[in-house]
């Protein structure tokens, strides 16, 4: 993210030579403005000296200017949108006249040069005696010389004959318009060629040796207080030092005496030598020596990282966790808000334009409306002072035209070019305001310029007139349009939009406004902070105007910037849950340096493409490479493009630059995002590209030379890890990135306690951490090439490093840290030669991908709505809004990590013998390829021809749509998830493809006919003709179509509200309850069966018919009518309505008696509230009859939904260590000799529900139950755990019909909410202890085999493990 400094803010808005920050500028006018006065030359102040790149501490003497002998210097400056100034300085022989030529384009005939000359021996402007014709003196402080008008341009030539003059400084003044032109708030500064005064001079003295000039410049720096200098000031100061010594030589001082004084020989004296070698040369040497010792101390190849517990890096900051979120009080509308609302509520009133202006601490609102064919202008202000509106109308920009007397409001005074109208006092809801309303009679007017007057005091819009453009597109177009602003801090974003016009004046205004908004953002909560970030991000990526010709001093920008960042720092201290977003804002703003230059590389290439109309070809290929992995090669590529453009597009020059720097065509093609094309531009693009690429080169060099990091480090001098930071600087350009990455991480870890403890220098330390993070990402991208042929252990090590870096930048990083622990364990397994390492590492990789996907989804949901709404309010380019969140993600460590995972995935699959496919439902199919984003989005659709879906997302609970014969996905649903069982039941091909290239190829064949064949571990496919499709077997052609119609037997209430297990019959309960009762006493003693009671069929209908539930029954009947008309929105309302049921007293009595007699606890004994929790869980089970998935599934097989009855199985929850599902015949291969099972940590809902990640999976031969074989390790990040509680399980009469897999369609609801725990598999014995794992998995397999033998058919068994004991909670026939 681009950052902005006080010194660089103005520089970036200029197009030419940079000026000194200390140049004189006009102060911003106060609210009450008088006639402007011209700027006056003030004494030059010294500015800070830059810090050396390889030095943390040593400010050294400024270097000699590299362009001293330049024969010509050219400056080009923007004056206005269609006007610019070009300055050319002709080199002159030594001691001769220098000639400065000025040419201003598209100007008036009244342009004046307000100027003076600079000499090293004078602080004020020198007024040269050699002056152009027409020059006058202004207050004996400046010269004023008129330009000569020539066509649309104005020209002027100035000659300087004084060899001591080193530069001229000037401003431009348009006398006719009373308007000053400055260089972004600064005076223009033009250096004169130094060949005029650097040699012998007028007296023929010997040239001053460069070593003495350096010492003299150091002495000048000391006398000026050791401040820092800009690059322009360095040159001026260096030449001033030369001029001082030259003058001494010209006076006859011998060179030897001069050297003796500067280098402290015996003949020097205190009076002659303002500083000795001890204070100059020796000081430089001493500090350089100290720095050299540090270098030697850290000349080791790599640091030794400290052994730490990774969990010490844990952050679990979420809104409301560490500090109660401040709730925003309802915003009281201001009188101007009420005024706007009153206009908008008018009949047929359209707002044409609206502007809110600040006048001190008050505001004035200007609105143009159109109603009933009439255009009206309304001006309202909350200023209580008597005001007069001095106004006019304009048919073109800049025009002041007096209005016709017919439209002037009553009491107005018409002047020559304007009209004056007094504001009228008014009131809304008890709030006072003043207003003027004007009705126009001509649509030809473009706008209204105006100023305000209070007595004799004029009030202006800073330096300019106020102006309301009637034709401006209303930025509030997205307001009040249904869902616009949903998921955002809407009111806060609209406040930002109101203030944007004022913010566009300058960075000073923007940062001050941002500081004013910080408290409002905080009060709006997380979305308010996000809204502030989105606004600042739009600014940093140049989507918003930076400056509207407003003159402001860099120190004023810096002051506003410091105020804003100080407020952010304070929030960082008090609200740790917002730190991640606050870092992003700070990174975009910058510390007063360049902010996150690494991110700016990604942002600015987009701006270059857009501004110069070069979005395709080589520039787009380079853009993609930069986003994927910027490297030092990009510096060379950028230079090659610049050289190519400068050569008038000679392509051989482009290749020559590349080849000289070791880059050939093969290397360009070797990048992950290859560059195939050559640059090709138009001649009209030349100037803009050279300018923008020149600026871009600075960003590239700052990143790849470490300059940005160095400036951040220099700001934190005295920080305890200074020696570690020196190591980082010494290795920042190393070709091998690994030692650098270790050093950067160690530095960030050392820094972390200070960031948490809110130290005094917190802001500087945050910016240092941002720079370390940015440098880390760049170094990783640079290292991609060295990883091409790296061993798996090295790639895993790099993945671990990137994960650690990501964790250090993330507020809620628990999942990321456990991923990191997993990778560390995988590396340990490699060292121990564990043959399971690749299989385990694949699970780590899958979990890490899930963590990244979750982070991306979190960012999108959090940021994108604000980007879209604020973007619409501010008219930001649509493309920039569309990619907003994507660019944030691509610029962070998550994108770098994703790239590494993509590289490593095929390596792991190869080592673990996993192949590119996992076949979940092996079926041979043919059909038309159709690509969809989510299976969920099409689950209720019917396809009229055999269709094979390429679904990018499959969660596990979806239905297979009618007409679908195959589903291919990169997602990893569990083999025993609902959608997997449904696919096998419907004879639909279902497979996961791990190879992105294969997936991309198949997606590219959308609409074509393909044939797929499977084995247990692979899928083959080929394109076929439509005639071959027609010839395929009828069984295959109809695969995936709706299953033949099934029927249900309507169940009746048989007089009991609750029954115990011995009463479980087909008329009373479903197969789930009956099976669990059947198992009791028949399974081996080491298999536990939980005690159960049930609420039988018909109970729901009985409760619904009770008089206390009459209104609920009526509502349900009405909703059923809507469902009959295919109004599926009634499903959600139906579920809510069921929750309004009241429990009959008899139901409560009977259920209590049955539970207690069965040895189960009765919730009501704890409290009435506990019973209400249980009753709510029962109602949720009944309500699940109307969940969308179940409803559409029954429609698909033409089941009569009214006949579907729901009994409820009541069991005490076993607080499980693990949960499992067994299929006693392998579902993927159909092998009946092999048991397949999946195991998760905690409760089984994460296995059967749509929880992300994979369970542990294994197979076990029935003739060798002691030898389970692990197929995959778990990647599920979440486990569910619960205290002692009761679960109410759905048990309908539609779940186990023959040929229909209805299991899992309806909900089982625990009385208490489960605790979600982020899982650390490195401490789980099932993963780390092979003996324990073999024992548990064997026991699970034995239980499944025993139940299969009991029933005599393949079984689908669910159970849990608690303290090593197996419990079976249900079984059903395997589908």
Short mmCIF file of N, CA and C in Angstrom, two decimals, residues 15-114:
data_model
loop_
_atom_site.label_atom_id
_atom_site.label_comp_id
_atom_site.label_asym_id
_atom_site.label_seq_id
_atom_site.Cartn_x
_atom_site.Cartn_y
_atom_site.Cartn_z
N UNK A 15 5.15 17.31 -11.58
CA UNK A 15 5.58 16.49 -12.71
C UNK A 15 7.02 16.76 -13.06
N UNK A 16 7.64 17.71 -12.40
CA UNK A 16 8.98 18.05 -12.81
C UNK A 16 9.98 18.05 -11.69
N UNK A 17 10.81 19.10 -11.64
CA UNK A 17 11.88 19.18 -10.66
C UNK A 17 11.30 19.33 -9.26
N UNK A 18 11.90 18.66 -8.28
CA UNK A 18 11.41 18.71 -6.90
C UNK A 18 11.96 19.94 -6.21
N UNK A 19 11.17 20.49 -5.31
CA UNK A 19 11.59 21.71 -4.63
C UNK A 19 11.95 21.45 -3.19
N UNK A 20 12.63 22.42 -2.64
CA UNK A 20 13.02 22.32 -1.23
C UNK A 20 11.82 22.53 -0.34
N UNK A 21 11.65 21.68 0.68
CA UNK A 21 10.51 21.86 1.58
C UNK A 21 10.54 23.19 2.32
N UNK A 22 11.70 23.81 2.41
CA UNK A 22 11.78 25.05 3.17
C UNK A 22 11.54 26.28 2.32
N UNK A 23 11.25 26.09 1.03
CA UNK A 23 10.99 27.22 0.18
C UNK A 23 9.79 27.99 0.68
N UNK A 24 9.76 29.31 0.47
CA UNK A 24 8.66 30.10 1.02
C UNK A 24 7.36 29.81 0.30
N UNK A 25 6.31 29.70 1.06
CA UNK A 25 4.98 29.50 0.49
C UNK A 25 4.01 30.36 1.28
N UNK A 26 2.85 30.56 0.70
CA UNK A 26 1.82 31.32 1.39
C UNK A 26 1.17 30.45 2.44
N UNK A 27 0.80 31.08 3.57
CA UNK A 27 0.07 30.34 4.60
C UNK A 27 -1.35 30.12 4.14
N UNK A 28 -2.00 29.00 4.53
CA UNK A 28 -3.42 28.82 4.21
C UNK A 28 -4.22 29.95 4.83
N UNK A 29 -5.19 30.47 4.07
CA UNK A 29 -6.01 31.56 4.56
C UNK A 29 -6.88 31.09 5.73
N UNK A 30 -7.19 32.00 6.60
CA UNK A 30 -8.15 31.70 7.66
C UNK A 30 -9.54 31.69 7.08
N UNK A 31 -10.50 31.36 7.92
CA UNK A 31 -11.87 31.28 7.44
C UNK A 31 -12.32 32.62 6.89
N UNK A 32 -12.02 33.68 7.57
CA UNK A 32 -12.38 35.03 7.10
C UNK A 32 -11.20 35.54 6.29
N UNK A 33 -11.37 35.71 4.97
CA UNK A 33 -10.24 35.98 4.09
C UNK A 33 -10.24 37.44 3.61
N UNK A 34 -9.04 37.99 3.46
CA UNK A 34 -8.87 39.31 2.90
C UNK A 34 -8.19 39.16 1.54
N UNK A 35 -7.90 40.27 0.87
CA UNK A 35 -7.20 40.24 -0.41
C UNK A 35 -5.85 39.56 -0.25
N UNK A 36 -5.50 38.58 -1.11
CA UNK A 36 -4.24 37.84 -0.93
C UNK A 36 -3.03 38.72 -1.14
N UNK A 37 -1.99 38.48 -0.35
CA UNK A 37 -0.72 39.18 -0.49
C UNK A 37 0.28 38.27 -1.13
N UNK A 38 1.26 38.82 -1.90
CA UNK A 38 2.26 37.96 -2.54
C UNK A 38 3.20 37.36 -1.54
N UNK A 39 3.81 36.21 -1.87
CA UNK A 39 4.76 35.60 -0.94
C UNK A 39 6.02 36.43 -0.82
N UNK A 40 6.64 36.37 0.35
CA UNK A 40 7.87 37.13 0.61
C UNK A 40 8.98 36.15 0.89
N UNK A 41 10.17 36.45 0.36
CA UNK A 41 11.32 35.59 0.57
C UNK A 41 11.74 35.59 2.03
N UNK A 42 11.88 34.41 2.64
CA UNK A 42 12.33 34.28 4.02
C UNK A 42 13.67 33.58 4.06
N UNK A 43 14.31 33.63 5.21
CA UNK A 43 15.60 32.97 5.36
C UNK A 43 15.44 31.46 5.24
N UNK A 44 16.34 30.86 4.47
CA UNK A 44 16.31 29.42 4.26
C UNK A 44 16.67 28.68 5.54
N UNK A 45 15.89 27.62 5.83
CA UNK A 45 16.16 26.79 7.01
C UNK A 45 16.76 25.48 6.57
N UNK A 46 17.69 24.96 7.34
CA UNK A 46 18.28 23.67 7.02
C UNK A 46 17.27 22.58 7.30
N UNK A 47 17.29 21.55 6.45
CA UNK A 47 16.39 20.41 6.63
C UNK A 47 17.20 19.18 6.93
N UNK A 48 16.57 18.08 7.36
CA UNK A 48 17.33 16.91 7.83
C UNK A 48 18.17 16.24 6.77
N UNK A 49 19.28 15.70 7.23
CA UNK A 49 20.19 14.97 6.35
C UNK A 49 19.75 13.53 6.23
N UNK A 50 19.81 12.98 5.04
CA UNK A 50 19.40 11.59 4.83
C UNK A 50 20.37 10.64 5.51
N UNK A 51 19.86 9.49 5.93
CA UNK A 51 20.69 8.48 6.60
C UNK A 51 21.26 7.53 5.57
N UNK A 52 22.51 7.20 5.70
CA UNK A 52 23.17 6.29 4.78
C UNK A 52 22.51 4.92 4.73
N UNK A 53 22.56 4.26 3.54
CA UNK A 53 21.83 3.02 3.38
C UNK A 53 22.37 1.88 4.21
N UNK A 54 23.59 1.78 4.42
CA UNK A 54 24.11 0.67 5.20
C UNK A 54 24.47 1.11 6.62
N UNK A 55 23.90 2.20 7.07
CA UNK A 55 24.23 2.67 8.41
C UNK A 55 22.97 2.95 9.20
N UNK A 56 22.94 2.47 10.40
CA UNK A 56 21.80 2.76 11.28
C UNK A 56 21.97 4.12 11.94
N UNK A 57 23.22 4.56 12.15
CA UNK A 57 23.45 5.69 13.03
C UNK A 57 24.17 6.85 12.37
N UNK A 58 24.97 6.61 11.34
CA UNK A 58 25.93 7.63 10.91
C UNK A 58 25.36 8.54 9.85
N UNK A 59 25.00 9.78 10.15
CA UNK A 59 24.65 10.74 9.11
C UNK A 59 25.94 11.26 8.50
N UNK A 60 26.16 11.01 7.23
CA UNK A 60 27.46 11.39 6.66
C UNK A 60 27.31 12.64 5.79
N UNK A 61 28.44 13.21 5.40
CA UNK A 61 28.43 14.40 4.57
C UNK A 61 27.75 14.10 3.25
N UNK A 62 27.08 15.13 2.70
CA UNK A 62 26.36 14.91 1.45
C UNK A 62 27.33 14.60 0.33
N UNK A 63 26.90 13.75 -0.57
CA UNK A 63 27.76 13.36 -1.68
C UNK A 63 27.83 14.45 -2.73
N UNK A 64 28.89 14.41 -3.52
CA UNK A 64 29.02 15.38 -4.60
C UNK A 64 27.90 15.19 -5.60
N UNK A 65 27.45 16.29 -6.15
CA UNK A 65 26.38 16.22 -7.15
C UNK A 65 26.85 15.46 -8.36
N UNK A 66 26.00 14.59 -8.87
CA UNK A 66 26.39 13.77 -10.02
C UNK A 66 26.11 14.46 -11.34
N UNK A 67 25.39 15.62 -11.29
CA UNK A 67 25.04 16.24 -12.57
C UNK A 67 25.65 17.65 -12.68
N UNK A 68 26.80 17.85 -12.03
CA UNK A 68 27.38 19.19 -12.00
C UNK A 68 27.79 19.68 -13.37
N UNK A 69 28.19 18.78 -14.21
CA UNK A 69 28.65 19.22 -15.52
C UNK A 69 27.57 19.14 -16.58
N UNK A 70 26.35 18.97 -16.16
CA UNK A 70 25.26 18.83 -17.12
C UNK A 70 25.16 20.06 -17.99
N UNK A 71 25.15 19.92 -19.30
CA UNK A 71 25.10 21.08 -20.19
C UNK A 71 23.71 21.71 -20.22
N UNK A 72 22.67 21.01 -19.76
CA UNK A 72 21.33 21.54 -19.87
C UNK A 72 20.46 20.92 -18.78
N UNK A 73 19.63 21.70 -18.15
CA UNK A 73 18.68 21.18 -17.17
C UNK A 73 17.28 21.59 -17.58
N UNK A 74 16.36 20.69 -17.54
CA UNK A 74 15.00 20.98 -17.99
C UNK A 74 14.03 20.69 -16.85
N UNK A 75 13.14 21.62 -16.58
CA UNK A 75 12.07 21.41 -15.62
C UNK A 75 10.73 21.56 -16.31
N UNK A 76 9.80 20.69 -15.99
CA UNK A 76 8.46 20.76 -16.57
C UNK A 76 7.46 20.69 -15.41
N UNK A 77 6.56 21.68 -15.33
CA UNK A 77 5.65 21.78 -14.19
C UNK A 77 4.21 21.97 -14.68
N UNK A 78 3.29 21.29 -14.05
CA UNK A 78 1.87 21.51 -14.32
C UNK A 78 1.42 22.78 -13.61
N UNK A 79 0.74 23.66 -14.33
CA UNK A 79 0.17 24.86 -13.72
C UNK A 79 -1.32 24.67 -13.47
N UNK A 80 -2.04 24.33 -14.53
CA UNK A 80 -3.46 24.01 -14.43
C UNK A 80 -3.72 22.80 -15.32
N UNK A 81 -4.97 22.40 -15.44
CA UNK A 81 -5.26 21.16 -16.16
C UNK A 81 -4.78 21.19 -17.60
N UNK A 82 -4.79 22.39 -18.26
CA UNK A 82 -4.37 22.46 -19.66
C UNK A 82 -3.18 23.38 -19.87
N UNK A 83 -2.48 23.65 -18.78
CA UNK A 83 -1.36 24.59 -18.88
C UNK A 83 -0.16 24.04 -18.14
N UNK A 84 1.04 24.25 -18.73
CA UNK A 84 2.25 23.81 -18.07
C UNK A 84 3.38 24.79 -18.33
N UNK A 85 4.39 24.74 -17.46
CA UNK A 85 5.56 25.59 -17.57
C UNK A 85 6.77 24.72 -17.87
N UNK A 86 7.56 25.12 -18.90
CA UNK A 86 8.81 24.42 -19.22
C UNK A 86 9.96 25.40 -19.04
N UNK A 87 10.99 24.95 -18.31
CA UNK A 87 12.16 25.80 -18.05
C UNK A 87 13.40 25.10 -18.60
N UNK A 88 14.15 25.83 -19.41
CA UNK A 88 15.38 25.29 -19.99
C UNK A 88 16.54 26.17 -19.56
N UNK A 89 17.61 25.55 -19.06
CA UNK A 89 18.80 26.30 -18.64
C UNK A 89 19.94 25.93 -19.59
N UNK A 90 20.42 26.90 -20.32
CA UNK A 90 21.53 26.65 -21.23
C UNK A 90 22.85 26.74 -20.49
N UNK A 91 23.68 25.72 -20.66
CA UNK A 91 25.00 25.73 -20.01
C UNK A 91 25.84 26.85 -20.59
N UNK A 92 26.64 27.46 -19.73
CA UNK A 92 27.50 28.55 -20.17
C UNK A 92 28.94 28.23 -19.83
N UNK A 93 29.91 28.75 -20.60
CA UNK A 93 31.32 28.52 -20.25
C UNK A 93 31.60 29.12 -18.88
N UNK A 94 32.73 28.66 -18.33
CA UNK A 94 33.10 29.08 -16.99
C UNK A 94 33.16 30.60 -16.90
N UNK A 95 32.43 31.16 -15.94
CA UNK A 95 32.44 32.60 -15.72
C UNK A 95 31.57 33.39 -16.67
N UNK A 96 30.90 32.73 -17.65
CA UNK A 96 30.09 33.45 -18.62
C UNK A 96 28.65 33.53 -18.15
N UNK A 97 27.78 34.01 -19.04
CA UNK A 97 26.38 34.24 -18.70
C UNK A 97 25.59 32.95 -18.86
N UNK A 98 24.74 32.66 -17.85
CA UNK A 98 23.82 31.52 -17.94
C UNK A 98 22.46 32.05 -18.40
N UNK A 99 21.80 31.28 -19.23
CA UNK A 99 20.54 31.71 -19.84
C UNK A 99 19.42 30.76 -19.42
N UNK A 100 18.36 31.33 -18.81
CA UNK A 100 17.20 30.53 -18.40
C UNK A 100 16.02 30.94 -19.26
N UNK A 101 15.42 29.97 -19.95
CA UNK A 101 14.27 30.23 -20.83
C UNK A 101 13.01 29.63 -20.22
N UNK A 102 11.95 30.44 -20.15
CA UNK A 102 10.67 30.01 -19.62
C UNK A 102 9.63 30.01 -20.74
N UNK A 103 8.81 28.97 -20.78
CA UNK A 103 7.68 28.95 -21.73
C UNK A 103 6.47 28.35 -21.00
N UNK A 104 5.39 29.13 -20.93
CA UNK A 104 4.14 28.69 -20.29
C UNK A 104 3.08 28.54 -21.36
N UNK A 105 2.45 27.38 -21.42
CA UNK A 105 1.45 27.10 -22.47
C UNK A 105 0.05 27.46 -22.01
N UNK A 106 -0.79 27.86 -22.96
CA UNK A 106 -2.22 28.13 -22.72
C UNK A 106 -2.42 29.08 -21.54
N UNK A 107 -1.79 30.25 -21.61
CA UNK A 107 -1.87 31.22 -20.51
C UNK A 107 -2.45 32.53 -21.01
N UNK A 108 -2.79 33.38 -20.03
CA UNK A 108 -3.27 34.72 -20.37
C UNK A 108 -2.08 35.61 -20.70
N UNK A 109 -2.37 36.83 -21.08
CA UNK A 109 -1.29 37.76 -21.44
C UNK A 109 -0.79 38.57 -20.27
N UNK A 110 -1.13 38.14 -19.05
CA UNK A 110 -0.76 38.95 -17.88
C UNK A 110 0.08 38.16 -16.89
N UNK A 111 0.89 37.22 -17.39
CA UNK A 111 1.69 36.36 -16.52
C UNK A 111 2.98 37.07 -16.14
N UNK A 112 3.35 37.00 -14.84
CA UNK A 112 4.54 37.67 -14.31
C UNK A 112 5.39 36.66 -13.57
N UNK A 113 6.73 36.76 -13.74
CA UNK A 113 7.68 35.96 -12.98
C UNK A 113 8.07 36.73 -11.73
N UNK A 114 7.78 36.19 -10.56
CA UNK A 114 8.12 36.78 -9.26
C UNK A 114 9.33 36.00 -8.76
#
